[in-house]
Amino acid sequence: MTEREVRVRFAPSPTGPLHIGGVRTALYNYLLARKLGGKMLLRIEDTDQNRFVPGAEEYILEALAWCGIVIDEGQGVGGPHGPYKQSERKPMYKQYADQLIADGHAYYAFDTPEELDAMRARLQAAKVPNPQYNSITRAQMRNSLTLPEDEVKALLDGGAQYVIRLKVPRKEEIRFQDLIRGWVVVHSSAVDDKVLMKSDGMPTYHLANIVDDHLMEISHVIRGEEWLPSAPLHVLLYRYLGWEKTMPQFAHLPLLLKPDGTGKLSKRDGDRLGFPVFPLEWHGTDAETGEATLSRGYREDGYLPEALVNFLAFLGWNPGTQQEIFSMDELIQAFSIERVSKSPAKFDQNKVKWFNEHYLRAKSNAELAPYLLTALHEHAIVCSQEKAEQIVGVMKERVSFPNDFWQEAKYFFQAPTAYDETVVSKKWNGPVATALTAYAEALPTTPEVSAEGLKTLFNDTMAAQGLKPGQVLQALRVAVTGAAAGPDLFETLVILGVPEVADRLRAAVATIPVAA
RNA sequence: GGUCCGUUCGUCUAGGGGUUAGGACAGUAGAUUUUCAUUCUACCAACAGGGGUUCGAUUCCCCUACGGACUACCA
């Protein structure tokens, strides 16, 4: 390949929310495009009108944007090769099917679904290993290869329903080089006479895909492994259409597998597995019952897009170095399609979580504060930006998701209504209660409202009470927060503020009974 | 069933004819910490099996097993 502009495309079907495997496919396409200075296209493959799902296209656009995958050309962006939605390109495909027929590489088929079923049943009964419409069986079917010319003409003129099928040669080795797998060789007898044009006048995936990739000057086709079996068919199409010289290079990505059992990760696995398989939340309807369904999304679950992207990039690829943390720009620099592995990868929930914690901790308090503020707002709690930043600052080391901030930091806004039993029973007693009362009294006199200042005051007060700080510390935390564990206690007190701490101490001493 | 693809620690993977088979996540233990978490340190843990080729194979070849994808007028 010399001097050809690199143009890759992500071509999903709008049949529902884009799932995480699709996001990875898009990501690899994007990384390659950027790495090689090429273009990333987005094409919507909606040739199946029955499976169209409203909102799916918008979802795809939003999900890619959230992940930071930028589309250079295509649906939602525009460009010189539009339209980028196949249903809007419908009139463009027929001529290529006609050309194939004229060249003897395709033919009309008039078989009804019932006739096709009957054929398959017949072959099955005859123990034919692989029942298909092919170079052998087409001789027994009703098509323009078996029917007299005038009858075919009459059928076509009479408006009979027909499809156009590719005439796959009987004995031919079809080979192509896959960027990830090397040479792949398939015998043409394993490929059936695929339908190219459906009876509703729409092309099938195979035709539309090849025509569009050609017209859009796609240089690399990077897609999931589920397409590998039909790649030989696509090679045939390029050849018969006369486009073999500019045929894109293929790269078939290994699949993403379910973390538990076996099989590829599917849209349905979401709730069952307890983690999202979609980038964004999806409001759908159950196909059977028609009831509204809600599928979790990484975004709503509190994952940072950079964490998801970093994790996904490493599922099936690695740079060959020990570095694991990569920003999008670093991924672009390091990416190469040759280093994509051949074997499928199981989804690892722990690893995504780890990536998320990493990116969460790397964020500034100012960046994190909005997450807390949003939750606070939902609970009608007013909080300053400054205080929110302080809180996330002490909390970010201990949470996995920004969504956890509210839950973990509740006591900054609400005085405890219950006190941790274990600590109370072990650490709470008369002298401790007295000492805490003394501390509450002393607090307003502290020369310095800082973690250091409050700690010094605490130590001095305890000394005066004849107690060691360690004997009272735990009780202090429980009295103020209700919890047994949390971030640095004196930092917490500073954020709470002296008057509030003093109030809470008095309340605790008044409510917690002293063991006899 | 048929065709195709795949197989290194529990998971993601590095490596590659001669290595103590490396890293990360998880797990375990310890250190630090007023606590939990963080952080740090250590430990645990793998070349699916069988044949070749070779002085030598986890690495190359073949077979078997296992896993997966595909096998629609769905993509």
PDB file of C-alpha atoms (C1' of nucleotides) in Angstrom, chain B residues 25-53:
ATOM      1  C1'   C B  25      -5.696  -6.577  38.320  1.00  0.00           C
ATOM      2  C1'   A B  26      -7.580  -9.772  41.962  1.00  0.00           C
ATOM      3  C1'   G B  27      -6.075 -12.715  46.364  1.00  0.00           C
ATOM      4  C1'   U B  28      -2.772 -13.390  50.794  1.00  0.00           C
ATOM      5  C1'   A B  29       0.818 -11.429  54.411  1.00  0.00           C
ATOM      6  C1'   G B  30       3.527  -7.430  56.500  1.00  0.00           C
ATOM      7  C1'   A B  31       4.895  -2.077  57.135  1.00  0.00           C
ATOM      8  C1'   U B  32       2.733   2.816  57.631  1.00  0.00           C
ATOM      9  C1'   U B  33      -1.923   5.131  59.704  1.00  0.00           C
ATOM     10  C1'   U B  34      -5.973   7.268  65.693  1.00  0.00           C
ATOM     11  C1'   U B  35      -9.447   4.014  62.273  1.00  0.00           C
ATOM     12  C1'   C B  36     -10.895   2.384  57.393  1.00  0.00           C
ATOM     13  C1'   A B  37      -8.934   3.491  52.795  1.00  0.00           C
ATOM     14  C1'   U B  38      -4.545   5.071  50.388  1.00  0.00           C
ATOM     15  C1'   U B  39       0.677   4.154  49.875  1.00  0.00           C
ATOM     16  C1'   C B  40       4.852   0.780  50.227  1.00  0.00           C
ATOM     17  C1'   U B  41       6.996  -4.239  50.551  1.00  0.00           C
ATOM     18  C1'   A B  42       6.661  -9.366  50.012  1.00  0.00           C
ATOM     19  C1'   C B  43       4.137 -13.772  48.709  1.00  0.00           C
ATOM     20  C1'   C B  44       0.776 -16.866  45.819  1.00  0.00           C
ATOM     21  C1'   A B  45      -0.020 -18.237  40.756  1.00  0.00           C
ATOM     22  C1'   A B  46       0.689 -20.073  34.008  1.00  0.00           C
ATOM     23  C1'   C B  47       3.214 -22.089  28.804  1.00  0.00           C
ATOM     24  C1'   A B  48      -4.079 -27.497  27.492  1.00  0.00           C
ATOM     25  C1'   G B  49      -2.416 -32.779  26.146  1.00  0.00           C
ATOM     26  C1'   G B  50       0.261 -36.021  22.702  1.00  0.00           C
ATOM     27  C1'   G B  51       3.503 -36.649  18.773  1.00  0.00           C
ATOM     28  C1'   G B  52       7.338 -34.793  15.725  1.00  0.00           C
ATOM     29  C1'   U B  53      11.701 -31.222  13.955  1.00  0.00           C
TER      30        U B  53
END
